[in-house]
Coordinates of C-alpha atoms and ligand atoms in Angstrom, one line a residue:
X189 CA 28.1 110.9 33.5
X190 CA 30.4 113.0 35.7
X191 CA 32.3 115.7 34.0
X192 CA 35.9 116.5 35.1
X193 CA 37.1 120.1 35.4
X194 CA 40.4 121.8 36.2
X195 CA 39.7 123.9 39.2
X196 CA 41.5 126.7 41.1
X197 CA 44.6 126.7 43.3
X198 CA 44.0 125.6 46.9
X199 CA 43.7 129.0 48.5
X200 CA 41.1 130.1 45.9
X201 CA 38.9 127.0 45.5
X202 CA 35.6 126.7 47.2
X203 CA 32.4 124.7 47.0
X204 CA 30.3 122.0 48.5
X205 CA 32.9 119.3 49.4
X206 CA 36.6 119.0 49.1
X207 CA 38.0 115.4 49.2
X208 CA 41.6 115.1 50.5
X209 CA 43.9 112.1 51.0
X210 CA 45.0 111.0 54.4
X211 CA 47.5 108.2 55.1
X212 CA 47.6 105.8 58.1
X213 CA 47.8 107.3 61.5
X214 CA 46.2 110.5 60.1
X215 CA 49.3 111.5 58.2
X216 CA 48.3 114.3 55.8
X217 CA 48.4 113.9 52.0
X218 CA 48.3 116.8 49.6
X219 CA 45.7 119.4 50.6
X220 CA 44.7 117.7 53.8
X221 CA 46.4 120.1 56.1
X222 CA 44.4 123.0 54.7
X223 CA 41.3 121.0 55.0
X224 CA 42.1 120.2 58.7
X225 CA 42.6 123.9 59.4
X226 CA 39.2 124.6 57.9
X227 CA 37.6 122.1 60.4
X228 CA 39.3 123.7 63.3
X229 CA 40.4 122.3 66.7
X230 CA 37.6 119.7 67.0
X231 CA 39.1 117.6 64.2
X232 CA 40.9 115.0 66.3
X233 CA 37.9 114.3 68.5
X234 CA 35.7 114.2 65.4
X235 CA 38.1 111.6 63.8
X236 CA 38.0 109.6 67.1
X237 CA 34.2 109.8 67.1
X238 CA 33.8 108.3 63.6
X239 CA 36.9 106.1 64.1
X240 CA 38.8 107.5 61.2
X241 CA 42.5 106.7 61.2
X242 CA 43.4 107.0 57.5
X243 CA 43.0 103.3 56.6
X244 CA 42.1 102.4 53.0
X245 CA 38.3 102.1 52.9
X246 CA 37.6 104.9 55.4
X247 CA 36.0 108.2 54.4
X248 CA 35.1 110.8 57.0
X249 CA 32.9 113.7 55.9
X250 CA 33.0 116.7 58.3
X251 CA 31.5 120.2 58.1
X252 CA 33.8 123.1 57.7
X253 CA 33.8 126.0 60.1
X254 CA 31.6 129.1 59.4
X255 CA 34.2 130.9 57.2
X256 CA 35.8 127.9 55.5
X257 CA 36.0 127.7 51.7
X258 CA 34.1 124.4 51.4
X259 CA 30.9 123.5 53.2
X260 CA 32.2 120.0 54.0
X261 CA 35.5 118.1 53.8
X262 CA 35.9 114.5 52.9
X263 CA 39.0 112.9 54.4
X264 CA 39.8 109.8 52.3
X265 CA 41.9 107.1 53.8
X266 CA 44.8 105.7 51.6
X267 CA 46.5 103.4 54.1
X268 CA 50.3 103.1 54.7
X269 CA 51.4 103.8 51.2
X270 CA 49.6 104.6 48.0
X271 CA 49.8 103.0 44.6
X272 CA 47.5 103.4 41.6
X273 CA 45.2 100.6 42.9
X274 CA 44.8 102.1 46.4
X275 CA 44.0 105.5 44.8
X276 CA 41.4 103.7 42.5
X277 CA 39.9 102.0 45.5
X278 CA 39.9 105.1 47.7
X279 CA 38.2 107.0 44.9
X280 CA 35.6 104.3 44.8
X281 CA 34.9 104.5 48.5
X282 CA 34.8 108.3 48.2
X283 CA 32.2 108.1 45.4
X284 CA 30.0 105.9 47.5
X285 CA 29.9 108.6 50.2
X286 CA 29.4 111.7 48.0
X287 CA 27.0 110.2 45.5
X288 CA 24.2 112.5 46.6
X289 CA 26.3 115.7 46.1
X290 CA 26.3 117.4 42.7
X291 CA 29.7 119.2 42.8
X292 CA 32.7 117.6 44.3
X293 CA 36.4 118.8 44.4
X294 CA 39.5 116.9 45.2
X295 CA 43.3 117.0 45.6
X296 CA 43.7 113.3 45.4
X297 CA 45.4 113.6 41.9
X298 CA 48.3 115.3 43.7
X299 CA 49.3 112.1 45.6
X300 CA 52.8 111.2 44.4
X301 CA 52.0 108.1 42.4
X302 CA 52.3 107.7 38.6
X303 CA 48.9 107.8 37.0
X304 CA 47.1 109.1 40.1
X305 CA 44.6 111.2 38.3
X306 CA 43.7 108.4 35.9
X307 CA 43.3 105.9 38.7
X308 CA 41.2 108.3 40.7
X309 CA 38.9 108.9 37.7
X310 CA 38.5 105.2 37.0
X311 CA 37.7 104.4 40.6
X312 CA 35.3 107.3 41.0
X313 CA 33.4 106.6 37.8
X314 CA 33.2 102.8 38.2
X315 CA 31.9 103.1 41.7
X316 CA 28.9 105.3 40.6
X317 CA 27.7 102.6 38.2
X318 CA 24.3 101.1 38.9
X319 CA 22.1 98.6 37.1
X320 CA 18.7 100.1 37.8
X321 CA 16.7 99.5 34.7
X322 CA 14.5 96.9 36.3
X323 CA 13.8 98.9 39.5
X324 CA 10.6 100.9 39.8
X325 CA 12.6 103.6 41.7
X326 CA 16.1 104.0 40.1
X327 CA 18.5 105.9 42.2
X328 CA 21.2 107.4 39.9
X329 CA 24.1 109.2 41.4
X330 CA 23.7 113.0 41.7
X331 CA 27.4 113.8 41.0
X332 CA 27.7 116.1 38.0
X333 CA 31.2 117.5 38.2
X334 CA 34.5 116.5 39.8
X335 CA 36.9 119.4 40.0
X336 CA 40.6 118.9 40.5
X337 CA 41.9 121.7 42.7
X338 CA 45.4 122.6 43.8
X339 CA 48.3 121.9 41.5
X340 CA 48.6 120.2 38.1
X341 CA 44.9 120.5 37.6
X342 CA 45.0 120.7 33.8
X343 CA 47.1 117.6 33.5
X344 CA 44.7 115.8 36.0
X345 CA 41.6 116.7 33.9
X346 CA 43.3 115.5 30.7
X347 CA 44.3 112.2 32.4
X348 CA 40.8 111.7 33.9
X349 CA 39.2 112.3 30.5
X350 CA 41.6 109.8 28.9
X351 CA 40.5 107.2 31.5
X352 CA 36.9 107.5 30.4
X353 CA 36.8 105.2 27.3
X354 CA 37.9 102.1 29.1
X355 CA 35.5 102.9 31.9
X356 CA 32.6 103.3 29.5
X357 CA 33.7 100.0 27.9
X358 CA 33.7 98.3 31.3
X359 CA 30.2 99.7 32.0
X360 CA 28.9 98.3 28.8
X361 CA 30.4 95.0 29.8
X362 CA 28.7 95.2 33.3
X363 CA 25.4 96.1 31.7
X364 CA 25.5 93.1 29.4
X365 CA 26.5 90.7 32.2
X366 CA 23.8 92.0 34.6
X367 CA 21.1 91.7 32.0
X368 CA 19.0 88.6 32.7
X369 CA 19.3 85.8 30.2
X370 CA 15.7 86.2 29.1
X371 CA 16.7 89.7 27.7
X372 CA 19.9 88.7 26.0
X373 CA 19.4 86.1 23.4
X374 CA 22.3 85.4 21.1
X375 CA 20.5 87.5 18.5
X376 CA 20.1 90.4 20.9
X377 CA 23.8 90.3 21.9
X378 CA 24.8 90.2 18.2
X379 CA 22.6 93.3 17.9
X380 CA 24.6 95.0 20.6
X381 CA 27.8 94.2 18.8
X382 CA 26.3 95.7 15.6
X383 CA 25.5 98.8 17.6
X384 CA 29.1 99.1 18.8
X385 CA 30.3 98.5 15.2
X386 CA 28.0 101.2 13.9
X387 CA 29.0 103.7 16.5
X388 CA 32.8 103.2 16.0
X389 CA 32.9 102.3 12.3
X390 CA 34.0 98.7 12.9
X391 CA 33.5 96.0 10.3
X392 CA 31.2 93.3 11.6
X393 CA 30.3 89.8 10.3
X394 CA 27.5 87.9 12.0
X395 CA 27.3 84.2 11.2
X396 CA 23.8 82.6 11.6
X397 CA 23.0 79.0 12.2
X398 CA 22.3 78.2 8.5
X399 CA 25.9 79.1 7.8
X400 CA 27.5 77.1 10.6
X401 CA 27.9 73.9 8.5
X402 CA 29.6 75.7 5.6
X403 CA 31.8 77.6 8.1
X404 CA 32.6 74.3 9.9
X405 CA 31.5 75.7 13.3
X406 CA 30.6 72.2 14.4
X407 CA 31.3 72.7 18.1
X408 CA 29.3 75.9 18.4
X409 CA 26.5 74.1 16.5
X410 CA 26.7 71.2 18.9
X411 CA 26.4 73.4 22.0
X412 CA 23.5 75.3 20.4
X413 CA 21.6 72.2 19.4
X414 CA 19.6 71.9 22.6
X415 CA 18.6 75.6 22.7
X416 CA 15.5 77.2 21.3
X417 CA 17.1 80.6 20.6
X418 CA 19.4 80.5 17.6
X419 CA 23.1 81.0 18.1
X420 CA 25.5 83.5 16.5
X421 CA 29.2 83.7 15.8
X422 CA 30.2 87.4 15.8
X423 CA 33.4 88.8 14.2
X424 CA 34.3 92.5 14.7
X425 CA 37.2 94.2 13.1
X426 CA 38.9 97.4 14.2
X427 CA 41.3 98.3 11.4
X428 CA 43.0 101.7 12.0
X429 CA 45.5 103.1 9.5
X430 CA 49.1 102.1 10.0
X431 CA 48.6 99.5 12.8
X432 CA 51.7 98.6 14.9
X433 CA 50.4 95.2 15.8
X434 CA 47.5 92.7 15.3
X435 CA 45.6 91.4 18.3
X436 CA 42.8 88.8 18.3
X437 CA 40.4 88.7 21.2
X438 CA 38.1 85.7 21.6
X439 CA 35.3 85.8 24.2
X440 CA 33.0 83.0 25.5
X441 CA 29.4 84.0 25.0
X442 CA 27.2 81.5 26.8
X443 CA 24.1 83.6 27.6
X444 CA 22.9 81.0 29.9
X445 CA 24.7 77.8 31.0
X446 CA 22.2 75.2 32.3
X447 CA 24.8 72.5 31.8
X448 CA 22.9 71.0 28.9
X449 CA 22.0 67.3 29.3
X450 CA 24.8 67.2 32.0
X451 CA 22.4 69.4 33.9
X452 CA 23.7 71.6 36.7
X453 CA 22.0 71.5 40.1
X454 CA 19.6 74.5 40.6
X455 CA 21.9 76.5 42.9
X456 CA 24.8 76.2 40.4
X457 CA 22.6 77.7 37.7
X458 CA 21.7 80.9 39.7
X459 CA 24.7 82.9 38.3
X460 CA 24.9 81.4 34.9
X461 CA 23.6 84.4 33.0
X462 CA 27.2 85.6 33.8
X463 CA 28.6 82.9 31.4
X464 CA 28.8 85.4 28.5
X465 CA 31.2 87.6 30.4
X466 CA 34.1 86.8 28.1
X467 CA 32.2 88.1 25.1
X468 CA 31.0 91.1 27.0
X469 CA 34.6 91.9 28.0
X470 CA 35.7 91.6 24.4
X471 CA 32.9 94.0 23.3
X472 CA 33.8 96.5 26.0
X473 CA 37.5 96.4 25.1
X474 CA 37.2 96.8 21.4
X475 CA 34.8 99.7 22.0
X476 CA 37.3 101.4 24.2
X477 CA 40.2 100.7 21.9
X478 CA 38.3 102.2 19.0
X479 CA 37.3 105.2 21.0
X480 CA 40.9 105.8 22.0
X481 CA 41.9 105.3 18.3
X482 CA 44.8 103.1 19.2
X483 CA 47.0 102.1 16.3
X484 CA 46.5 98.4 16.6
X485 CA 44.4 96.1 14.4
X486 CA 41.9 94.2 16.6
X487 CA 39.8 91.2 15.6
X488 CA 37.1 90.3 18.2
X489 CA 35.4 86.9 17.9
X490 CA 32.5 85.8 20.1
X491 CA 30.7 82.5 19.8
X492 CA 27.3 83.2 21.4
X493 CA 24.7 80.6 22.4
X494 CA 22.7 79.2 25.3
X495 CA 23.6 75.8 26.7
X496 CA 20.3 74.1 27.1
X497 CA 19.0 70.5 27.4
X498 CA 16.4 70.6 24.6
X499 CA 15.3 67.5 22.6
X500 CA 17.9 68.0 20.0
X501 CA 20.7 68.6 22.5
X502 CA 24.2 67.1 22.2
X503 CA 24.4 63.9 24.2
X504 CA 27.3 62.8 26.3
X505 CA 29.3 60.5 24.0
X506 CA 28.5 62.6 20.9
X507 CA 31.4 63.7 18.7
X508 CA 31.7 67.3 17.4
X509 CA 34.1 68.5 14.8
X510 CA 35.1 72.2 15.2
X511 CA 36.5 74.4 12.5
X512 CA 40.2 73.3 12.6
X513 CA 39.2 69.6 12.4
X514 CA 40.5 68.4 15.8
X515 CA 37.4 66.2 16.7
X516 CA 35.9 66.2 20.2
X517 CA 34.2 63.5 22.1
X518 CA 31.7 65.3 24.4
X519 CA 31.5 63.4 27.6
X520 CA 30.1 66.3 29.7
X521 CA 27.9 68.8 28.0
X522 CA 28.6 71.2 30.9
X523 CA 32.1 71.7 29.6
X524 CA 30.6 73.8 26.8
X525 CA 32.8 76.9 27.0
X526 CA 35.9 75.1 25.6
X527 CA 33.7 73.7 22.8
X528 CA 32.5 77.1 21.5
X529 CA 36.0 78.5 22.0
X530 CA 37.4 75.7 19.9
X531 CA 35.6 77.2 16.9
X532 CA 36.3 80.8 18.0
X533 CA 40.0 80.1 18.5
X534 CA 40.3 78.1 15.2
X535 CA 38.8 81.1 13.3
X536 CA 41.2 83.6 15.1
X537 CA 44.2 81.3 14.4
X538 CA 43.6 81.4 10.6
X539 CA 44.2 85.2 10.6
X540 CA 47.7 84.7 12.2
X541 CA 47.6 87.7 14.5
X542 CA 50.6 88.7 16.6
X543 CA 48.7 87.5 19.7
X544 CA 45.5 85.7 20.5
X545 CA 43.9 86.4 23.9
X546 CA 40.8 84.4 24.9
X547 CA 38.8 85.3 27.9
X548 CA 36.1 83.1 29.5
X549 CA 34.2 82.2 32.6
X550 CA 35.6 78.7 31.8
X551 CA 35.9 76.6 35.0
X552 CA 34.6 76.3 38.5
X553 CA 38.0 74.8 39.2
X554 CA 39.8 78.1 38.5
X555 CA 37.3 79.8 40.8
X556 CA 38.1 77.3 43.5
X557 CA 41.9 77.7 43.0
X558 CA 42.1 81.5 42.9
X559 CA 38.9 82.7 44.6
X560 CA 36.5 85.5 43.7
X561 CA 38.9 88.3 42.8
X562 CA 41.8 86.8 40.9
X563 CA 41.7 85.4 37.3
X564 CA 43.9 82.5 35.9
X565 CA 46.3 83.1 33.1
X566 CA 47.8 80.5 30.8
X567 CA 50.1 81.0 27.8
X568 CA 52.1 79.1 25.3
X569 CA 54.6 82.0 25.2
X570 CA 56.3 83.5 28.2
X571 CA 56.8 86.9 26.6
X572 CA 53.1 87.1 25.8
X573 CA 52.2 86.1 29.4
X574 CA 54.5 88.8 30.7
X575 CA 52.9 91.4 28.4
X576 CA 49.5 90.7 29.8
X577 CA 50.7 90.6 33.4
X578 CA 52.6 93.9 32.9
X579 CA 49.4 95.5 31.6
X580 CA 47.3 94.1 34.4
X581 CA 49.7 95.5 37.0
X582 CA 48.6 99.0 36.0
X583 CA 44.9 98.3 36.1
X584 CA 44.6 96.6 39.5
X585 CA 43.0 93.6 37.8
X586 CA 44.8 90.6 39.2
X587 CA 45.8 87.6 37.1
X588 CA 47.9 84.6 38.3
X589 CA 49.9 82.6 35.8
X590 CA 49.1 78.8 35.8
X591 CA 51.1 76.0 34.1
X592 CA 50.4 74.3 30.8
X593 CA 52.0 70.9 31.5
X594 CA 52.2 68.9 28.3
X595 CA 52.0 65.5 30.1
X596 CA 48.6 66.4 31.5
X597 CA 47.2 66.3 27.9
X598 CA 46.9 62.5 27.8
X599 CA 44.1 62.6 30.4
X600 CA 42.0 64.0 27.6
X601 CA 42.8 61.2 25.1
X602 CA 39.6 59.9 23.6
X603 CA 38.8 56.3 22.6
X604 CA 37.2 57.4 19.4
X605 CA 38.0 61.1 18.6
X606 CA 41.1 63.4 18.8
X607 CA 40.3 64.7 22.2
X608 CA 37.6 64.5 24.8
X609 CA 36.1 67.5 26.5
X610 CA 36.8 66.5 30.1
X611 CA 39.8 64.9 31.6
X612 CA 39.8 61.5 33.3
X613 CA 41.8 63.1 36.2
X614 CA 39.9 64.2 39.3
X615 CA 41.9 67.4 39.8
X616 CA 43.4 70.3 37.8
X617 CA 40.2 71.0 35.9
X618 CA 41.2 74.6 34.9
X619 CA 44.6 73.3 33.6
X620 CA 42.9 70.6 31.5
X621 CA 40.5 73.2 30.1
X622 CA 43.5 75.4 29.1
X623 CA 45.3 72.4 27.5
X624 CA 42.1 71.7 25.6
X625 CA 42.0 75.2 24.2
X626 CA 45.7 75.0 23.2
X627 CA 44.7 72.4 20.6
X628 CA 42.9 75.1 18.6
X629 CA 45.4 78.0 18.5
X630 CA 47.7 76.5 15.9
X631 CA 51.2 78.0 15.9
X632 CA 50.0 81.4 17.2
X633 CA 51.1 83.1 20.4
X634 CA 48.2 82.8 22.8
X635 CA 47.1 83.8 26.3
X636 CA 44.1 82.3 28.0
X637 CA 42.3 84.2 30.8
X638 CA 39.8 82.3 33.0
X639 CA 37.6 84.9 34.8
X640 CA 35.2 82.4 36.3
X641 CA 35.7 84.1 39.7
X642 CA 36.1 87.8 39.1
X643 CA 33.6 88.3 36.2
X644 CA 31.0 88.7 38.9
X645 CA 31.8 90.7 42.1
X646 CA 30.3 89.2 45.2
X647 CA 30.5 92.1 47.5
X648 CA 30.0 95.9 47.5
X649 CA 33.4 97.4 47.9
X650 CA 35.5 100.3 46.5
X651 CA 34.9 100.7 42.8
X652 CA 33.2 97.3 42.4
X653 CA 29.4 96.8 42.6
X654 CA 27.8 93.5 43.3
X655 CA 27.2 91.8 39.9
X656 CA 29.0 92.0 36.6
X657 CA 32.4 93.6 37.3
X658 CA 33.8 94.3 33.8
X659 CA 37.0 92.6 35.0
X660 CA 39.4 92.2 32.1
X661 CA 38.3 95.2 30.0
X662 CA 40.9 97.7 31.4
X663 CA 43.6 95.1 31.2
X664 CA 42.9 94.3 27.5
X665 CA 42.8 98.0 26.7
X666 CA 46.2 98.5 28.6
X667 CA 47.6 95.6 26.6
X668 CA 46.4 97.1 23.4
X669 CA 48.1 100.4 24.4
X670 CA 51.4 98.6 25.1
X671 CA 51.3 96.6 21.8
X672 CA 50.4 99.9 19.9
X673 CA 53.8 101.4 20.8
X674 CA 56.1 100.9 17.8
X675 CA 58.9 98.6 18.8
X676 CA 62.3 100.3 18.6
X677 CA 64.7 98.4 16.3
Ligands
BES990 N1 30.4 78.2 33.1 C1 31.0 77.1 33.8 C2 32.1 77.5 34.7 C3 31.8 78.4 35.9 C4 31.4 77.9 37.1 C5 31.9 79.8 35.7 C6 31.2 78.7 38.1 C7 31.6 80.6 36.8 C8 31.3 80.0 38.0 C9 31.5 76.1 32.8 O1 30.8 76.0 31.6 C10 31.4 74.7 33.5 O2 30.2 74.3 33.7 N2 32.5 74.1 33.7 C11 32.5 72.8 34.4 C12 33.4 71.9 33.7 C13 33.4 70.5 34.1 C14 32.1 69.9 33.6 C15 34.6 69.8 33.5 C16 32.9 73.1 35.8 O3 33.8 73.9 36.0 O4 32.4 72.4 36.7
MN991 MN1 29.1 74.7 31.7
ZN992 ZN1 29.9 77.7 31.0

C-alpha cells in the first residue's frame, strides 16, 4: 500500500508529478501558483482545451516546462469551497488519474480545512482499492509513495498515517462484500473473524448450530433452517485497559439472501451476496479500533447465515422464539435480517453496554426512501442519535434520521405470537423494521443503521469503486473515537 512521506519545501521539491488544489474559476489553492508558473504561458489555453475550471471531479495533468522541478503537474478541482469531504473526493479523483505513476507529491494537505491531510489520505487510499482476485490479469495501482510537500509536511504525514487503520478496515469490509457467496460460507466468515481476533488479540467466541438451542438463538436457527451451509453466531471482544466506554456493534450477516420460501425474483437476487455488509462493517470497524488502540471496550456480534428455501426451511406462518423470548410469527421469510438481529440484539442487550449500534442491509424500503448513497438512522435516544450523526459528519458518510413512531407498532401485532415479522401496512417498511428491532434492545440506548442503499456503490466516482463500499466503517471508528474521550465532570 502507498507510503506517505514528509517532503521538501515547495522551492526545493521535485519529482514526477505534483498535485495542487484549484478552486472554481481557476482560483489557486496552496502551491498552485508555483505549479502554474512551471507550466508557463500556455496554461490557460491548455485548461480551455481539457475543459478544466476547478470544479470538484476535474483533474488536469499537464507537462512542466523544460526546467521545471516536476515532470508533470496535476491540477485538482475542489469546487467553490472545500470541506473535508470535498478534499476526500478530490483525492479520490486524483488517485484515479495518477494510479500508473509510482511517486506522487501534493500540496493538498495545505488547504485550509480541519483534517485536510487525513481526508486526503482516506480519499487517495480508498480510490486505489481494487477487487482483482478473480481476474486473470489484475491491474494493481503502481503508486508507491505520496509525498506531502510545502508546509506542515510532518504533521500531514502523521495525520495520513493515522488515517490508515480505518481505511484498512474499510478495505477488509469491501473485500468481504465483494467476495461471491460461494466463497463466503458462514464458516468461512467466522474464520475471517478468527483471523482478525488473532491478529489484534481480540477474544472470540463462535457459536455453532449444535449450541443454538441451548443459547436460545431460535430466530437465527429458523433463518438458517433452509440452508445447507451451517450458520454461525460470532462474538468478538476488544477489551483495552481502562476503557472510557462500552460499545456494542451488531451486524447483519446474511451471506446470501434468496428470500427463503418467500423467494425473491431473480433480478432482486443479483446483489444479495451484499446482504452480509453489516457484519463486514462490524469486522472492519473493530479491526480499526483495535489497531488504533482506542480506550473503549467493544463487543461485536454478527449472526451469520444464508437465507435459502431448502426442504427444512422456515415456512410463512411458523413461529420462532429468539433469545429474549419475544416470539415472532414469520409471515415473510424474506424479512430475515430482523430475525437474525433479534438474536444478535438480545445477546448484546444482556451485556448492558453504554450504546448498542446495529448496522444492516435491512430493507428495500430504506433504499427507496433515501437512495443509493444515504443510510437511514433510527434511535430510541436522541443524544445517541446525535453522537452518531456528529461522527458521520466528519467522515462524509451520510445518514438521515428517521422516526420511531410508537403507534406504528400495532401494525405488527400477531394473532398468535408477540409480534409478526412484517407489518400489515403497505408503506413505511423501513420504519416497521426498526420498530421490530426495538423489541430486542431492552432498556439499552440503541441506534439502528440501515445501509441497504450505500453498502454497495453503484457507480465509479471519487474514492468509491463499484461494489462493496465499506460505508459505515469510518463512522463507527469516529464514533468510537468520540466515546473514548473521558467525559469531563
Ligand atoms: N436484504 C433485504 C433488503 C435489501 C433489499 C437490501 C435491497 C439491499 C437491497 C431484506 O432481507 C429484505 O428482503 N427485505 C424485504 C422485507 C420485506 C419482505 C418486508 C424488503 O425490503 O423487500
Ligand atoms: Mn430478505
Ligand atoms: Zn436480507
